[in-house]
Amino acid sequence: ANVLTRRHFLPESVCNRVENSWALVQNDLEELGLEFFLRVFESSPELLALLPYGQSYLDTPPLERKEKLRQCPLLRVHSVHVMTAVGNCVAGLSDIESLIPSLRSLG
């Protein structure tokens, strides 16, 4: 069997650092994911247009936008989904071959 392992892609030390770093954030995915997206939209507000509900925030002043987005339940759900997908990728570093179908299913 031609099994792809992480050593085909990344050195073991890098994989270990990624896994150790992820362990620090995995228990607070909602807040950290939300903060990630707030920073993305702060630096590149035009990306809000990519979200079905994001267009309505584009004309809002930046500070008000940030607070409104912080309260947006749809963004919170999206943040958790994205962070969960990242967590699955980190967990899949040990078996890249089984990770590939999971990544493809994301679209």
PDB file of C-alpha atoms in Angstrom:
ATOM      1  CA  ALA A   1       0.000   0.000   0.000  1.00  0.00           C
ATOM      2  CA  ASN A   2       1.240   3.431  -0.934  1.00  0.00           C
ATOM      3  CA  VAL A   3       0.296   5.249   2.278  1.00  0.00           C
ATOM      4  CA  LEU A   4       1.151   8.914   2.413  1.00  0.00           C
ATOM      5  CA  THR A   5       2.402   9.977   5.804  1.00  0.00           C
ATOM      6  CA  ARG A   6       3.254  13.389   7.115  1.00  0.00           C
ATOM      7  CA  ARG A   7       6.958  12.799   6.698  1.00  0.00           C
ATOM      8  CA  HIS A   8       6.316  12.905   2.931  1.00  0.00           C
ATOM      9  CA  PHE A   9       5.237  16.532   3.315  1.00  0.00           C
ATOM     10  CA  LEU A  10       6.626  18.060   6.495  1.00  0.00           C
ATOM     11  CA  PRO A  11       9.484  17.311   8.848  1.00  0.00           C
ATOM     12  CA  GLU A  12       8.380  15.616  12.082  1.00  0.00           C
ATOM     13  CA  SER A  13       9.519  18.627  14.122  1.00  0.00           C
ATOM     14  CA  VAL A  14       7.206  20.931  12.145  1.00  0.00           C
ATOM     15  CA  CYS A  15       4.251  18.568  12.558  1.00  0.00           C
ATOM     16  CA  ASN A  16       4.910  18.384  16.291  1.00  0.00           C
ATOM     17  CA  ARG A  17       5.003  22.175  16.578  1.00  0.00           C
ATOM     18  CA  VAL A  18       1.737  22.471  14.632  1.00  0.00           C
ATOM     19  CA  GLU A  19       0.060  19.873  16.850  1.00  0.00           C
ATOM     20  CA  ASN A  20       1.379  21.484  20.046  1.00  0.00           C
ATOM     21  CA  SER A  21       0.255  24.923  18.911  1.00  0.00           C
ATOM     22  CA  TRP A  22      -3.198  23.638  18.006  1.00  0.00           C
ATOM     23  CA  ALA A  23      -3.515  22.050  21.450  1.00  0.00           C
ATOM     24  CA  LEU A  24      -3.341  25.579  22.893  1.00  0.00           C
ATOM     25  CA  VAL A  25      -6.365  26.809  20.930  1.00  0.00           C
ATOM     26  CA  GLN A  26      -8.580  23.762  20.405  1.00  0.00           C
ATOM     27  CA  ASN A  27     -10.624  24.318  23.552  1.00  0.00           C
ATOM     28  CA  ASP A  28     -11.741  27.823  22.585  1.00  0.00           C
ATOM     29  CA  LEU A  29     -12.552  27.495  18.879  1.00  0.00           C
ATOM     30  CA  GLU A  30     -15.567  29.808  18.913  1.00  0.00           C
ATOM     31  CA  GLU A  31     -13.837  32.830  20.441  1.00  0.00           C
ATOM     32  CA  LEU A  32     -10.505  32.357  18.709  1.00  0.00           C
ATOM     33  CA  GLY A  33     -12.177  31.660  15.368  1.00  0.00           C
ATOM     34  CA  LEU A  34     -14.313  34.749  15.760  1.00  0.00           C
ATOM     35  CA  GLU A  35     -11.253  36.842  16.631  1.00  0.00           C
ATOM     36  CA  PHE A  36      -9.462  35.456  13.576  1.00  0.00           C
ATOM     37  CA  PHE A  37     -12.303  36.533  11.275  1.00  0.00           C
ATOM     38  CA  LEU A  38     -12.650  39.928  12.967  1.00  0.00           C
ATOM     39  CA  ARG A  39      -8.985  40.600  12.241  1.00  0.00           C
ATOM     40  CA  VAL A  40      -9.316  39.390   8.648  1.00  0.00           C
ATOM     41  CA  PHE A  41     -12.316  41.656   8.054  1.00  0.00           C
ATOM     42  CA  GLU A  42     -10.614  44.553   9.796  1.00  0.00           C
ATOM     43  CA  SER A  43      -7.634  44.388   7.459  1.00  0.00           C
ATOM     44  CA  SER A  44      -9.635  43.388   4.341  1.00  0.00           C
ATOM     45  CA  PRO A  45     -13.277  44.443   4.757  1.00  0.00           C
ATOM     46  CA  GLU A  46     -14.004  43.654   1.105  1.00  0.00           C
ATOM     47  CA  LEU A  47     -13.842  39.967   2.037  1.00  0.00           C
ATOM     48  CA  LEU A  48     -17.135  40.384   3.876  1.00  0.00           C
ATOM     49  CA  ALA A  49     -18.805  40.339   0.465  1.00  0.00           C
ATOM     50  CA  LEU A  50     -17.866  36.643   0.215  1.00  0.00           C
ATOM     51  CA  LEU A  51     -20.290  35.778   3.005  1.00  0.00           C
ATOM     52  CA  PRO A  52     -24.026  35.708   2.207  1.00  0.00           C
ATOM     53  CA  TYR A  53     -24.714  37.940   5.214  1.00  0.00           C
ATOM     54  CA  GLY A  54     -21.527  40.004   4.987  1.00  0.00           C
ATOM     55  CA  GLN A  55     -22.650  42.565   2.425  1.00  0.00           C
ATOM     56  CA  SER A  56     -24.877  44.270   5.007  1.00  0.00           C
ATOM     57  CA  TYR A  57     -21.815  45.159   7.104  1.00  0.00           C
ATOM     58  CA  LEU A  58     -19.758  46.814   4.369  1.00  0.00           C
ATOM     59  CA  ASP A  59     -21.226  50.299   4.810  1.00  0.00           C
ATOM     60  CA  THR A  60     -20.892  50.211   8.595  1.00  0.00           C
ATOM     61  CA  PRO A  61     -18.028  52.250  10.130  1.00  0.00           C
ATOM     62  CA  PRO A  62     -15.101  49.980  11.096  1.00  0.00           C
ATOM     63  CA  LEU A  63     -15.432  50.064  14.901  1.00  0.00           C
ATOM     64  CA  GLU A  64     -19.183  49.608  14.794  1.00  0.00           C
ATOM     65  CA  ARG A  65     -18.771  46.852  12.186  1.00  0.00           C
ATOM     66  CA  LYS A  66     -16.391  44.949  14.424  1.00  0.00           C
ATOM     67  CA  GLU A  67     -18.819  45.020  17.339  1.00  0.00           C
ATOM     68  CA  LYS A  68     -21.798  44.064  15.170  1.00  0.00           C
ATOM     69  CA  LEU A  69     -19.831  41.184  13.650  1.00  0.00           C
ATOM     70  CA  ARG A  70     -18.797  40.061  17.127  1.00  0.00           C
ATOM     71  CA  GLN A  71     -22.515  39.648  17.911  1.00  0.00           C
ATOM     72  CA  CYS A  72     -23.409  37.974  14.606  1.00  0.00           C
ATOM     73  CA  PRO A  73     -24.526  34.376  15.287  1.00  0.00           C
ATOM     74  CA  LEU A  74     -23.917  33.358  11.661  1.00  0.00           C
ATOM     75  CA  LEU A  75     -20.299  34.482  11.834  1.00  0.00           C
ATOM     76  CA  ARG A  76     -19.846  32.610  15.109  1.00  0.00           C
ATOM     77  CA  VAL A  77     -21.150  29.400  13.523  1.00  0.00           C
ATOM     78  CA  HIS A  78     -18.961  29.934  10.447  1.00  0.00           C
ATOM     79  CA  SER A  79     -15.936  30.547  12.682  1.00  0.00           C
ATOM     80  CA  VAL A  80     -16.455  27.268  14.522  1.00  0.00           C
ATOM     81  CA  HIS A  81     -16.878  25.370  11.238  1.00  0.00           C
ATOM     82  CA  VAL A  82     -13.658  26.807   9.822  1.00  0.00           C
ATOM     83  CA  MET A  83     -11.700  26.220  13.010  1.00  0.00           C
ATOM     84  CA  THR A  84     -13.038  22.659  13.223  1.00  0.00           C
ATOM     85  CA  ALA A  85     -11.876  22.063   9.654  1.00  0.00           C
ATOM     86  CA  VAL A  86      -8.425  23.379  10.575  1.00  0.00           C
ATOM     87  CA  GLY A  87      -8.409  21.076  13.599  1.00  0.00           C
ATOM     88  CA  ASN A  88      -9.275  18.126  11.372  1.00  0.00           C
ATOM     89  CA  CYS A  89      -6.351  19.024   9.133  1.00  0.00           C
ATOM     90  CA  VAL A  90      -3.992  19.204  12.095  1.00  0.00           C
ATOM     91  CA  ALA A  91      -5.281  15.856  13.351  1.00  0.00           C
ATOM     92  CA  GLY A  92      -4.876  14.428   9.857  1.00  0.00           C
ATOM     93  CA  LEU A  93      -1.199  15.263   9.608  1.00  0.00           C
ATOM     94  CA  SER A  94      -0.434  11.727  10.739  1.00  0.00           C
ATOM     95  CA  ASP A  95      -2.441  10.214   7.868  1.00  0.00           C
ATOM     96  CA  ILE A  96      -2.440  12.537   4.865  1.00  0.00           C
ATOM     97  CA  GLU A  97      -4.083   9.948   2.637  1.00  0.00           C
ATOM     98  CA  SER A  98      -7.269   9.855   4.726  1.00  0.00           C
ATOM     99  CA  LEU A  99      -7.206  13.623   5.078  1.00  0.00           C
ATOM    100  CA  ILE A 100      -7.435  14.264   1.344  1.00  0.00           C
ATOM    101  CA  PRO A 101     -11.098  13.152   0.929  1.00  0.00           C
ATOM    102  CA  SER A 102     -12.034  15.253   3.946  1.00  0.00           C
ATOM    103  CA  LEU A 103     -10.413  18.312   2.410  1.00  0.00           C
ATOM    104  CA  ARG A 104     -12.068  17.673  -0.944  1.00  0.00           C
ATOM    105  CA  SER A 105     -15.482  17.502   0.734  1.00  0.00           C
ATOM    106  CA  LEU A 106     -15.008  21.082   1.944  1.00  0.00           C
ATOM    107  CA  GLY A 107     -15.198  22.305  -1.645  1.00  0.00           C
TER     108      GLY A 107
END
